[in-house]
Coordinates of C-alpha atoms in Angstrom, one line a residue:
M1 CA 109.5 -189.5 -125.7
T2 CA 106.3 -186.7 -125.3
R3 CA 104.3 -189.2 -127.4
A4 CA 104.9 -192.2 -125.6
L5 CA 104.3 -190.7 -122.3
A6 CA 100.7 -189.2 -123.2
L7 CA 99.7 -192.9 -124.9
G8 CA 101.0 -194.1 -121.6
A9 CA 98.9 -191.7 -119.6
R10 CA 96.0 -192.5 -121.9
M11 CA 96.1 -196.0 -121.3
A12 CA 96.4 -195.6 -117.3
L13 CA 93.7 -193.5 -117.6
V14 CA 91.6 -196.3 -119.2
L15 CA 92.7 -198.7 -116.5
L16 CA 92.2 -196.5 -113.6
L17 CA 88.3 -195.9 -115.1
A18 CA 88.2 -199.4 -115.5
L19 CA 89.4 -200.0 -111.8
G20 CA 87.1 -197.3 -110.6
A21 CA 83.8 -198.9 -112.2
S22 CA 84.8 -202.1 -110.9
A23 CA 84.8 -200.9 -107.5
D24 CA 81.7 -199.2 -107.9
A25 CA 80.0 -202.5 -108.8
R26 CA 81.5 -204.3 -105.8
A27 CA 80.0 -201.5 -103.6
Q28 CA 76.6 -202.3 -105.2
G29 CA 77.2 -205.9 -104.5
G30 CA 77.1 -206.2 -108.4
T31 CA 80.0 -208.5 -110.1
S32 CA 82.9 -206.8 -112.0
R33 CA 83.8 -208.5 -115.7
E34 CA 87.3 -208.4 -117.1
P35 CA 87.7 -207.5 -120.5
S36 CA 87.7 -210.3 -122.7
P37 CA 90.8 -211.1 -125.1
L38 CA 88.9 -210.1 -128.0
E39 CA 88.1 -206.5 -126.4
L40 CA 91.6 -206.3 -125.2
A41 CA 92.8 -207.1 -128.6
A42 CA 90.9 -204.4 -130.3
S43 CA 92.2 -201.6 -127.6
F44 CA 95.9 -203.0 -128.7
A45 CA 94.8 -202.4 -132.3
R46 CA 93.4 -199.0 -131.8
T47 CA 96.4 -197.8 -129.9
A48 CA 98.8 -199.1 -132.2
S49 CA 97.0 -197.3 -135.2
S50 CA 97.4 -194.4 -133.4
A51 CA 100.9 -195.0 -132.5
T52 CA 101.8 -195.6 -136.1
R53 CA 99.6 -192.5 -137.2
G54 CA 101.7 -190.4 -134.6
G55 CA 105.1 -191.9 -135.8
D56 CA 105.6 -193.1 -132.4
T57 CA 107.4 -196.9 -133.8
A58 CA 108.1 -198.0 -130.3
A59 CA 104.6 -197.8 -128.7
A60 CA 103.2 -199.2 -131.7
R61 CA 105.6 -202.3 -131.3
G62 CA 104.6 -202.8 -128.1
A63 CA 101.0 -202.4 -128.9
L64 CA 101.2 -205.0 -131.4
A65 CA 103.3 -207.4 -129.3
E66 CA 100.4 -207.5 -126.5
L67 CA 97.8 -207.4 -129.5
A68 CA 99.6 -210.7 -130.7
A69 CA 99.4 -212.5 -127.2
E70 CA 95.5 -211.4 -126.8
L71 CA 95.1 -213.2 -130.3
V72 CA 96.6 -216.2 -129.0
R73 CA 94.0 -216.0 -126.0
A74 CA 91.3 -215.6 -128.1
A75 CA 92.0 -218.4 -130.2
D76 CA 91.7 -220.3 -126.9
A77 CA 88.9 -218.8 -126.0
L78 CA 86.6 -219.5 -129.4
E79 CA 88.3 -223.0 -129.2
L80 CA 89.5 -222.8 -132.7
P81 CA 91.4 -225.7 -134.1
A82 CA 95.1 -225.6 -134.9
G83 CA 94.1 -225.3 -138.6
A84 CA 92.1 -222.4 -138.4
R85 CA 94.9 -220.3 -136.1
R86 CA 96.8 -217.5 -137.6
S87 CA 100.2 -216.6 -136.8
P88 CA 100.3 -213.1 -135.0
V89 CA 101.8 -210.1 -136.5
I90 CA 104.2 -208.3 -134.9
F91 CA 106.4 -205.9 -136.6
T92 CA 108.0 -202.3 -136.1
P93 CA 106.0 -199.7 -138.5
V94 CA 108.5 -197.7 -139.8
S95 CA 106.1 -195.5 -141.9
T96 CA 102.0 -194.2 -141.3
A97 CA 100.7 -196.2 -144.2
P98 CA 99.7 -199.4 -141.8
A99 CA 97.4 -197.3 -139.6
A100 CA 94.3 -197.3 -141.5
A101 CA 94.8 -201.2 -141.8
L102 CA 95.2 -201.7 -138.0
A103 CA 92.2 -199.6 -137.6
S104 CA 90.1 -201.8 -139.8
A105 CA 91.4 -204.7 -137.7
A106 CA 90.6 -203.0 -134.6
E107 CA 86.7 -202.7 -136.2
E108 CA 86.7 -206.6 -137.2
L109 CA 87.7 -207.5 -133.6
E110 CA 85.2 -205.4 -132.1
R111 CA 82.7 -207.0 -134.3
A112 CA 84.1 -210.8 -133.0
S113 CA 83.9 -209.7 -129.7
A114 CA 80.3 -208.5 -130.0
A115 CA 79.4 -211.9 -131.8
A116 CA 81.3 -213.9 -128.8
A117 CA 79.4 -212.4 -126.5
R118 CA 76.3 -213.0 -128.2
G119 CA 77.3 -216.6 -128.5
E120 CA 77.4 -216.4 -132.2
R121 CA 80.1 -219.1 -132.5
A122 CA 80.5 -219.1 -136.3
R123 CA 80.7 -215.1 -136.5
A124 CA 83.4 -214.5 -134.5
P125 CA 86.1 -216.8 -135.8
A126 CA 85.2 -215.3 -139.5
A127 CA 85.5 -211.6 -138.1
L128 CA 88.8 -212.7 -136.2
D129 CA 90.3 -214.0 -139.6
K130 CA 89.2 -210.7 -141.1
A131 CA 91.1 -208.9 -138.6
C132 CA 94.1 -211.0 -139.1
D133 CA 93.7 -210.4 -142.7
H134 CA 94.1 -206.4 -141.8
L135 CA 97.2 -206.9 -139.5
E136 CA 98.8 -209.4 -142.5
S137 CA 97.9 -206.0 -144.8
A138 CA 99.1 -203.4 -142.4
Q139 CA 102.6 -205.1 -142.4
A140 CA 102.5 -205.6 -146.2
H141 CA 101.8 -201.8 -146.5
D142 CA 104.9 -200.8 -144.2
A143 CA 108.0 -199.7 -146.0
W144 CA 110.5 -196.8 -146.0
I145 CA 109.1 -195.6 -149.2
T146 CA 105.1 -195.6 -149.5
E147 CA 104.5 -192.6 -151.6
P148 CA 103.2 -193.5 -155.1
G149 CA 105.6 -191.4 -157.1
A150 CA 108.5 -192.6 -155.1
L151 CA 107.3 -195.8 -155.8
L152 CA 107.0 -195.6 -159.6
A153 CA 110.5 -193.8 -159.6
V154 CA 112.1 -196.8 -157.5
L155 CA 110.7 -199.6 -160.0
A156 CA 111.5 -197.3 -163.1
A157 CA 115.0 -197.0 -161.8
A158 CA 115.2 -200.4 -160.9
L159 CA 114.6 -201.8 -164.2
A160 CA 116.4 -199.0 -166.0
L161 CA 119.3 -200.2 -164.4
L162 CA 118.9 -204.0 -165.1
H163 CA 118.3 -203.3 -168.5
W164 CA 121.9 -201.2 -168.7
L165 CA 123.8 -203.9 -166.9
G166 CA 122.6 -206.1 -169.2
R167 CA 124.2 -204.4 -171.9
R168 CA 127.6 -204.5 -169.8
A169 CA 130.2 -207.0 -171.1
S170 CA 131.1 -207.6 -167.6
W171 CA 127.1 -209.1 -166.7
Q172 CA 127.3 -211.0 -169.5
R173 CA 127.6 -214.2 -167.5
V174 CA 124.9 -213.2 -165.2
F175 CA 122.0 -212.3 -167.6
A176 CA 123.3 -215.7 -169.2
V177 CA 122.0 -217.5 -166.4
L178 CA 118.8 -215.4 -165.7
P179 CA 117.5 -213.2 -168.5
V180 CA 116.4 -209.5 -167.5
I181 CA 112.9 -210.4 -167.1
A182 CA 113.8 -212.8 -164.6
W183 CA 115.8 -210.2 -162.7
A184 CA 112.8 -207.6 -163.0
Y185 CA 110.8 -210.3 -161.1
F186 CA 113.6 -210.8 -158.5
V187 CA 114.9 -207.3 -157.3
P188 CA 111.4 -205.8 -156.6
T189 CA 111.0 -208.9 -154.6
I190 CA 114.2 -208.3 -152.4
L191 CA 112.9 -204.4 -152.1
S192 CA 109.7 -205.4 -150.4
N193 CA 110.8 -208.5 -148.4
T194 CA 113.7 -205.6 -147.0
G195 CA 111.0 -203.0 -146.1
I196 CA 112.2 -200.7 -148.8
V197 CA 109.1 -200.7 -150.9
P198 CA 105.6 -202.3 -149.5
R199 CA 104.4 -205.5 -150.9
E200 CA 101.1 -203.9 -151.3
A201 CA 100.0 -200.6 -152.6
G202 CA 97.2 -198.9 -154.6
L203 CA 100.0 -198.3 -157.3
Y204 CA 100.5 -201.6 -157.7
Q205 CA 97.1 -202.9 -158.3
A206 CA 96.2 -199.8 -160.4
I207 CA 99.4 -200.6 -162.9
K208 CA 97.9 -204.5 -162.9
D209 CA 94.5 -203.0 -163.9
F210 CA 95.8 -200.7 -166.5
V211 CA 99.1 -201.6 -167.6
L212 CA 98.1 -205.1 -168.6
P213 CA 95.6 -204.6 -170.7
S214 CA 97.3 -201.8 -172.4
C215 CA 100.4 -204.0 -172.9
L216 CA 98.2 -206.3 -174.7
V217 CA 97.1 -204.0 -177.0
L218 CA 100.3 -202.4 -177.8
L219 CA 101.8 -206.0 -178.3
I220 CA 99.3 -207.4 -180.4
V221 CA 98.5 -204.6 -182.6
G222 CA 101.6 -205.0 -185.0
A223 CA 101.4 -208.9 -184.8
D224 CA 101.0 -211.1 -187.8
L225 CA 97.8 -213.2 -186.7
R226 CA 97.8 -215.3 -189.7
A227 CA 101.5 -216.9 -188.5
I228 CA 100.5 -217.0 -185.2
A229 CA 97.5 -219.1 -186.0
R230 CA 100.0 -221.4 -187.7
L231 CA 101.3 -222.5 -184.1
G232 CA 97.9 -223.6 -182.9
K233 CA 98.6 -227.7 -182.5
P234 CA 101.5 -227.9 -180.6
A235 CA 100.2 -224.8 -178.6
L236 CA 96.4 -226.2 -177.7
L237 CA 98.2 -230.0 -177.1
L238 CA 100.7 -228.5 -174.6
F239 CA 98.2 -226.5 -173.2
F240 CA 95.6 -229.4 -172.8
G241 CA 98.5 -231.3 -171.4
G242 CA 99.2 -228.8 -168.6
T243 CA 95.4 -228.8 -167.5
F244 CA 95.9 -232.9 -167.5
G245 CA 98.9 -232.5 -165.3
I246 CA 97.2 -230.4 -163.1
V247 CA 94.4 -232.9 -162.5
L248 CA 96.9 -235.5 -162.3
G249 CA 99.4 -233.9 -159.9
A250 CA 96.4 -233.4 -157.7
V251 CA 95.7 -236.7 -157.2
L252 CA 99.3 -238.2 -157.1
S253 CA 100.6 -235.8 -154.6
F254 CA 97.5 -236.1 -152.4
L255 CA 97.9 -240.3 -152.6
A256 CA 101.9 -239.7 -152.0
L257 CA 101.7 -237.3 -148.8
R258 CA 98.3 -237.8 -147.1
W259 CA 100.2 -239.0 -144.4
M260 CA 101.6 -236.0 -143.5
L261 CA 99.0 -233.2 -144.2
P262 CA 97.2 -231.6 -141.4
T263 CA 94.8 -233.8 -139.8
D264 CA 92.9 -231.0 -138.4
L265 CA 91.3 -229.9 -141.8
G266 CA 89.6 -233.5 -142.4
D267 CA 86.9 -233.3 -144.8
E268 CA 87.7 -229.6 -145.9
L269 CA 91.2 -231.0 -147.3
P270 CA 89.8 -232.4 -150.7
K271 CA 87.6 -229.1 -150.9
G272 CA 90.5 -226.7 -150.5
L273 CA 92.9 -228.6 -152.8
A274 CA 90.1 -228.5 -155.7
A275 CA 90.0 -224.8 -155.2
L276 CA 93.7 -224.9 -155.9
A277 CA 93.6 -227.0 -158.8
G278 CA 90.6 -224.8 -159.9
S279 CA 93.4 -221.6 -159.6
W280 CA 96.3 -223.7 -161.5
V281 CA 94.0 -224.3 -164.5
G282 CA 92.1 -221.3 -164.4
G283 CA 93.3 -218.3 -162.0
A284 CA 91.9 -216.6 -158.8
A285 CA 88.4 -216.2 -160.0
N286 CA 88.2 -220.1 -160.6
F287 CA 89.6 -220.4 -157.3
L288 CA 86.8 -218.8 -155.4
A289 CA 84.0 -220.3 -157.7
V290 CA 85.3 -223.8 -156.6
G291 CA 85.6 -223.1 -153.1
A292 CA 82.0 -221.8 -153.2
A293 CA 80.7 -224.4 -155.2
L294 CA 82.2 -227.0 -152.8
D295 CA 81.1 -225.1 -149.6
A296 CA 85.0 -225.0 -148.1
A297 CA 85.4 -222.9 -145.0
P298 CA 87.3 -219.5 -145.3
S299 CA 90.1 -220.9 -143.0
T300 CA 90.7 -223.9 -145.5
L301 CA 91.2 -221.8 -148.4
S302 CA 93.5 -219.0 -146.5
R303 CA 95.6 -221.9 -145.9
L304 CA 95.7 -222.9 -149.5
V305 CA 96.3 -219.0 -150.8
V306 CA 99.8 -219.4 -149.2
V307 CA 100.2 -222.7 -151.4
D308 CA 99.0 -221.0 -154.5
V309 CA 101.1 -218.0 -154.0
V310 CA 104.2 -219.7 -153.3
V311 CA 104.5 -222.2 -155.8
S312 CA 103.0 -220.5 -158.6
Y313 CA 105.3 -217.4 -157.9
L314 CA 108.4 -219.6 -157.7
W315 CA 107.3 -221.7 -161.0
M316 CA 106.9 -218.2 -162.9
A317 CA 110.2 -217.4 -162.0
F318 CA 111.5 -220.6 -163.4
L319 CA 109.8 -220.2 -166.5
L320 CA 111.0 -216.8 -166.8
T321 CA 114.4 -218.2 -167.0
L322 CA 113.7 -220.6 -169.8
P323 CA 114.1 -217.9 -172.7
A324 CA 117.8 -217.0 -172.2
R325 CA 118.4 -220.7 -172.8
E326 CA 115.3 -221.5 -175.4
K327 CA 117.6 -222.5 -178.8
Q328 CA 120.1 -224.8 -176.6
L329 CA 117.0 -226.8 -175.1
D330 CA 115.6 -226.9 -178.2
A331 CA 118.4 -227.9 -180.3
H332 CA 119.0 -230.5 -177.5
L333 CA 115.5 -232.3 -178.3
G334 CA 115.8 -231.6 -181.8
A335 CA 112.3 -229.7 -181.7
D336 CA 111.1 -228.3 -185.0
R337 CA 111.2 -224.4 -184.8
T338 CA 110.1 -224.1 -188.4
A339 CA 106.6 -222.3 -187.2
L340 CA 108.2 -220.2 -184.4
D341 CA 110.8 -218.8 -186.3
D342 CA 108.5 -218.0 -189.3
V343 CA 106.6 -216.0 -186.6
R344 CA 109.6 -214.0 -185.3
R345 CA 111.0 -213.6 -189.0
R346 CA 107.8 -212.4 -190.4
V347 CA 107.3 -209.9 -187.4
E348 CA 111.0 -208.6 -187.7
N349 CA 111.0 -208.3 -191.7
A350 CA 107.2 -206.7 -192.1
P351 CA 107.3 -203.2 -193.4
E352 CA 105.2 -202.2 -190.3
A353 CA 107.9 -203.4 -188.2
R354 CA 110.8 -201.7 -189.5
P355 CA 111.4 -198.7 -186.7
R356 CA 111.4 -195.2 -187.6
P357 CA 111.7 -191.8 -185.1
A358 CA 108.4 -191.6 -183.6
E359 CA 106.8 -188.3 -183.7
T360 CA 104.8 -186.6 -181.1
R361 CA 101.2 -187.8 -183.0
D362 CA 102.9 -191.2 -183.0
L363 CA 103.4 -191.4 -179.5
L364 CA 100.0 -189.9 -178.6
A365 CA 98.2 -192.4 -181.0
L366 CA 99.7 -194.9 -179.2
A367 CA 98.5 -193.9 -175.9
A368 CA 94.9 -193.3 -177.0
V369 CA 94.7 -196.8 -178.7
A370 CA 95.9 -198.9 -175.7
L371 CA 94.3 -196.6 -172.8
V372 CA 91.0 -196.1 -175.1
I373 CA 90.4 -199.7 -175.6
T374 CA 91.5 -200.5 -172.2
A375 CA 88.8 -198.0 -170.5
L376 CA 85.9 -199.5 -172.8
A377 CA 86.5 -202.8 -171.9
R378 CA 86.9 -202.1 -168.1
A379 CA 83.4 -200.1 -168.7
I380 CA 81.7 -203.4 -170.6
A381 CA 83.2 -206.2 -168.5
P382 CA 81.0 -205.5 -165.4
A383 CA 77.7 -205.9 -167.6
L384 CA 78.8 -209.5 -168.9
P385 CA 77.7 -212.6 -167.0
T386 CA 80.6 -214.4 -164.7
F387 CA 79.1 -218.1 -165.3
D388 CA 79.1 -218.9 -161.6
G389 CA 82.4 -217.2 -160.8
A390 CA 84.1 -218.9 -163.8
L391 CA 84.7 -216.0 -165.8
G392 CA 85.3 -213.0 -163.8
R393 CA 85.7 -209.2 -164.6
S394 CA 89.3 -209.4 -164.9
T395 CA 89.2 -212.3 -167.3
W396 CA 86.3 -210.3 -169.7
V397 CA 88.6 -207.3 -169.7
V398 CA 91.9 -209.5 -171.2
A399 CA 89.4 -211.4 -173.9
L400 CA 88.0 -207.7 -175.0
V401 CA 91.1 -206.2 -175.1
T402 CA 92.7 -209.2 -177.0
T403 CA 89.8 -209.2 -179.3
A404 CA 89.9 -205.5 -179.8
A405 CA 93.8 -205.4 -180.5
I406 CA 93.4 -208.5 -182.9
A407 CA 90.7 -206.8 -185.1
I408 CA 92.9 -203.7 -185.4
S409 CA 96.1 -205.7 -186.3
F410 CA 94.0 -205.5 -189.5
T411 CA 93.7 -202.4 -190.1
P412 CA 96.2 -199.5 -190.9
L413 CA 96.7 -198.8 -187.1
R414 CA 98.8 -201.8 -187.5
R415 CA 101.5 -199.0 -189.0
L416 CA 102.1 -198.0 -185.5
E417 CA 104.1 -200.9 -185.0
S418 CA 106.8 -198.7 -186.7
A419 CA 106.4 -196.1 -184.7
G420 CA 107.3 -198.5 -181.7
A421 CA 104.3 -200.0 -180.2
S422 CA 105.6 -203.3 -179.3
R423 CA 108.5 -201.7 -177.9
L424 CA 106.5 -199.4 -175.6
G425 CA 104.6 -202.7 -174.7
T426 CA 107.7 -204.6 -173.8
A427 CA 108.5 -201.6 -171.5
L428 CA 105.2 -201.6 -170.1
L429 CA 105.5 -205.4 -169.4
Y430 CA 108.7 -205.2 -167.4
L431 CA 107.0 -202.8 -165.4
L432 CA 104.2 -205.5 -164.7
V433 CA 106.7 -208.3 -163.8
A434 CA 108.2 -205.7 -161.2
C435 CA 104.8 -205.1 -160.1
I436 CA 103.9 -208.9 -159.6
G437 CA 107.2 -209.6 -158.1
V438 CA 107.0 -207.0 -155.3
G439 CA 104.1 -209.0 -154.1
A440 CA 106.3 -212.1 -153.3
S441 CA 106.7 -212.9 -149.5
F442 CA 110.0 -214.6 -148.2
A443 CA 108.3 -215.4 -145.3
S444 CA 105.3 -217.1 -146.6
F445 CA 107.6 -219.7 -147.7
L446 CA 107.8 -221.0 -144.0
E447 CA 104.1 -221.4 -143.7
A448 CA 102.3 -224.6 -143.8
P449 CA 105.2 -226.6 -144.7
A450 CA 103.5 -230.1 -145.5
L451 CA 100.7 -228.4 -147.7
L452 CA 103.8 -226.4 -149.5
A453 CA 105.5 -230.2 -150.1
L454 CA 102.3 -231.0 -151.6
G455 CA 102.5 -227.8 -153.9
F456 CA 105.9 -228.8 -155.1
V457 CA 105.3 -232.4 -155.8
W458 CA 102.1 -231.3 -157.6
M459 CA 104.0 -229.0 -159.6
G460 CA 106.5 -231.4 -160.3
V461 CA 104.0 -233.7 -161.7
H462 CA 102.5 -231.0 -164.0
A463 CA 106.1 -230.3 -165.1
T464 CA 106.8 -233.8 -165.7
V465 CA 103.7 -234.3 -168.0
L466 CA 104.6 -231.5 -170.1
W467 CA 108.3 -232.6 -170.3
L468 CA 107.0 -235.8 -171.7
L469 CA 104.3 -234.6 -173.9
R470 CA 106.9 -232.1 -175.2
R471 CA 109.3 -235.0 -175.9
W472 CA 107.1 -236.9 -177.9
L473 CA 105.8 -233.7 -180.1
R474 CA 109.4 -232.7 -180.5
A475 CA 108.1 -229.0 -179.7
P476 CA 109.9 -225.9 -178.9
I477 CA 110.4 -225.1 -174.8
F478 CA 107.9 -221.8 -175.8
F479 CA 104.9 -224.0 -176.1
A480 CA 105.4 -226.0 -172.9
A481 CA 106.7 -222.7 -170.8
V482 CA 103.4 -220.7 -172.1
G483 CA 101.2 -223.9 -171.8
S484 CA 102.0 -224.2 -168.4
M485 CA 101.7 -220.7 -167.2
A486 CA 98.2 -220.2 -169.4
N487 CA 97.5 -223.1 -166.9
V488 CA 99.2 -222.1 -163.5
G489 CA 99.4 -218.2 -163.6
G490 CA 96.5 -217.1 -165.7
P491 CA 95.8 -213.8 -167.7
A492 CA 98.0 -212.0 -165.7
S493 CA 101.2 -214.3 -166.4
A494 CA 100.8 -216.0 -169.4
P495 CA 101.4 -213.1 -172.0
V496 CA 104.5 -212.0 -169.7
V497 CA 105.8 -215.6 -170.1
A498 CA 105.1 -215.4 -173.8
A499 CA 106.2 -212.1 -174.4
G500 CA 109.5 -213.3 -172.8
F501 CA 110.4 -215.2 -175.7
H502 CA 109.3 -212.9 -178.2
P503 CA 106.7 -209.7 -177.6
A504 CA 105.0 -210.8 -181.2
L505 CA 104.0 -214.0 -179.1
A506 CA 102.2 -212.3 -176.0
P507 CA 98.8 -213.0 -177.9
V508 CA 99.3 -216.7 -177.9
G509 CA 100.1 -216.5 -173.7
A510 CA 96.6 -214.6 -173.6
L511 CA 94.5 -216.5 -175.6
L512 CA 95.4 -219.6 -173.8
A513 CA 94.8 -218.1 -170.6
V514 CA 91.2 -217.4 -171.4
L515 CA 90.9 -221.1 -172.3
G516 CA 92.0 -222.0 -169.1
M517 CA 89.7 -219.7 -167.3
I518 CA 86.9 -221.3 -169.0
L519 CA 87.8 -224.7 -167.8
G520 CA 89.6 -224.1 -164.8
T521 CA 85.9 -224.2 -162.4
Y522 CA 85.1 -227.7 -164.3
A523 CA 88.9 -229.1 -163.7
G524 CA 88.5 -228.0 -159.7
L525 CA 85.2 -229.7 -159.5
L526 CA 86.9 -232.9 -161.2
V527 CA 89.8 -233.0 -158.7
G528 CA 87.3 -232.3 -155.9
Y529 CA 85.7 -235.2 -156.7
L530 CA 88.4 -237.3 -157.1
L531 CA 90.0 -236.5 -153.9
A532 CA 86.7 -237.2 -151.8
A533 CA 86.5 -240.2 -153.3
L534 CA 90.2 -241.4 -152.0
S535 CA 89.7 -240.0 -148.8

């Protein structure tokens, strides 16, 4: 109550000063100027930040409500088209975590106000868009549990509970439908969307930056690469089939649903869909590269990001359910599993794969090998060329780590597998899946419904192409799932899906994903050309 009265007093003082200045201006024969919507929005953002930092949730929510109203007025004043307007964010902060993002939003709103006052019509909307990004980030960072150590404990406890339940006879029917790795994705999504943990946090990014490369090292170091090489033909055919399905899906979904797509986008629509195609063949770097190459507007790309995230997250969740039904699906088709089963048999029967009690020196060696290779890859990657964005730093890290791990698999360090390299890698893999799932938003499913419908039809065409090609080749479902995720998900997701079938198969996903990053920009530009010709 005291904090609320103090904030109210400060706001009243600001109003009194403004009224006094207005009266002075009138007395001097001047004219008073009312604050613009952007100036008021910046003021309310500052108030919300201060209230959040002080723990006054009621005052913070009130300021955010006023801020949302001023953002609508600001969009009207700037004459923004409907497609460029962002939905205002109103929430009740439950922690101090959003304060920094709210302060950053205030700074961007002040820049937008200054740009509008100078008549810079292009800069003001761009600054307003960045302010909305900060507001969304403020909401994403807010949760009951925000301390990094506590977040890690919650995720670890959730994963341990899932594995414990997975071994209980009474839960076998549940996990027969959705395997543990799929629940490792969905449970963190539920935790983040109910406000228990944040959807965005520095811990998640740190885990993605270090755990993914370290996980790949541990999964590959004991792999039988000679046996994996024999999987080559069906893996490549279904990967390229998936790429063709993305290009074809872009054209067919555009033609089928053009009547219901947002008309305000105009010529921007083919550019945005081309960037999305680049992402669904390669990854985020290709999305940005294609968008920049075609000079797509930031507001256009921001709307397609929603489609990218929602559709690809749901598709990955579906693919993670396939390992539980792998043998039934392959038996129904009469797929040739000889090479695939041979890889698993070799890995499981290899002398270095026979588990032995891990000693302290083994665990230290595993940690040293994984972390040193990851650190070296992250140090070298920034110095390597990006090829106009087709290959970014994250892609180079994955490529370098995969290459180094493959080389190590031919050395005596391969014996670390018997000390539990792949088992530790699998445990880290589940943690990585949890960090991917925690970022999914149920609310985003309701945004851009027409574009989302196009995205689902598009992904349906991609899936149909893979289904037909798999039937023709009589290939195991593994190749279709990993070939698809190597296109749609990229280096962060393809090894996860591959390891869901067997930890020894993670390198297949990593290598195909790197190939997708190379092809993504070219595929995106091709889609842009085709859709522009059809518009």
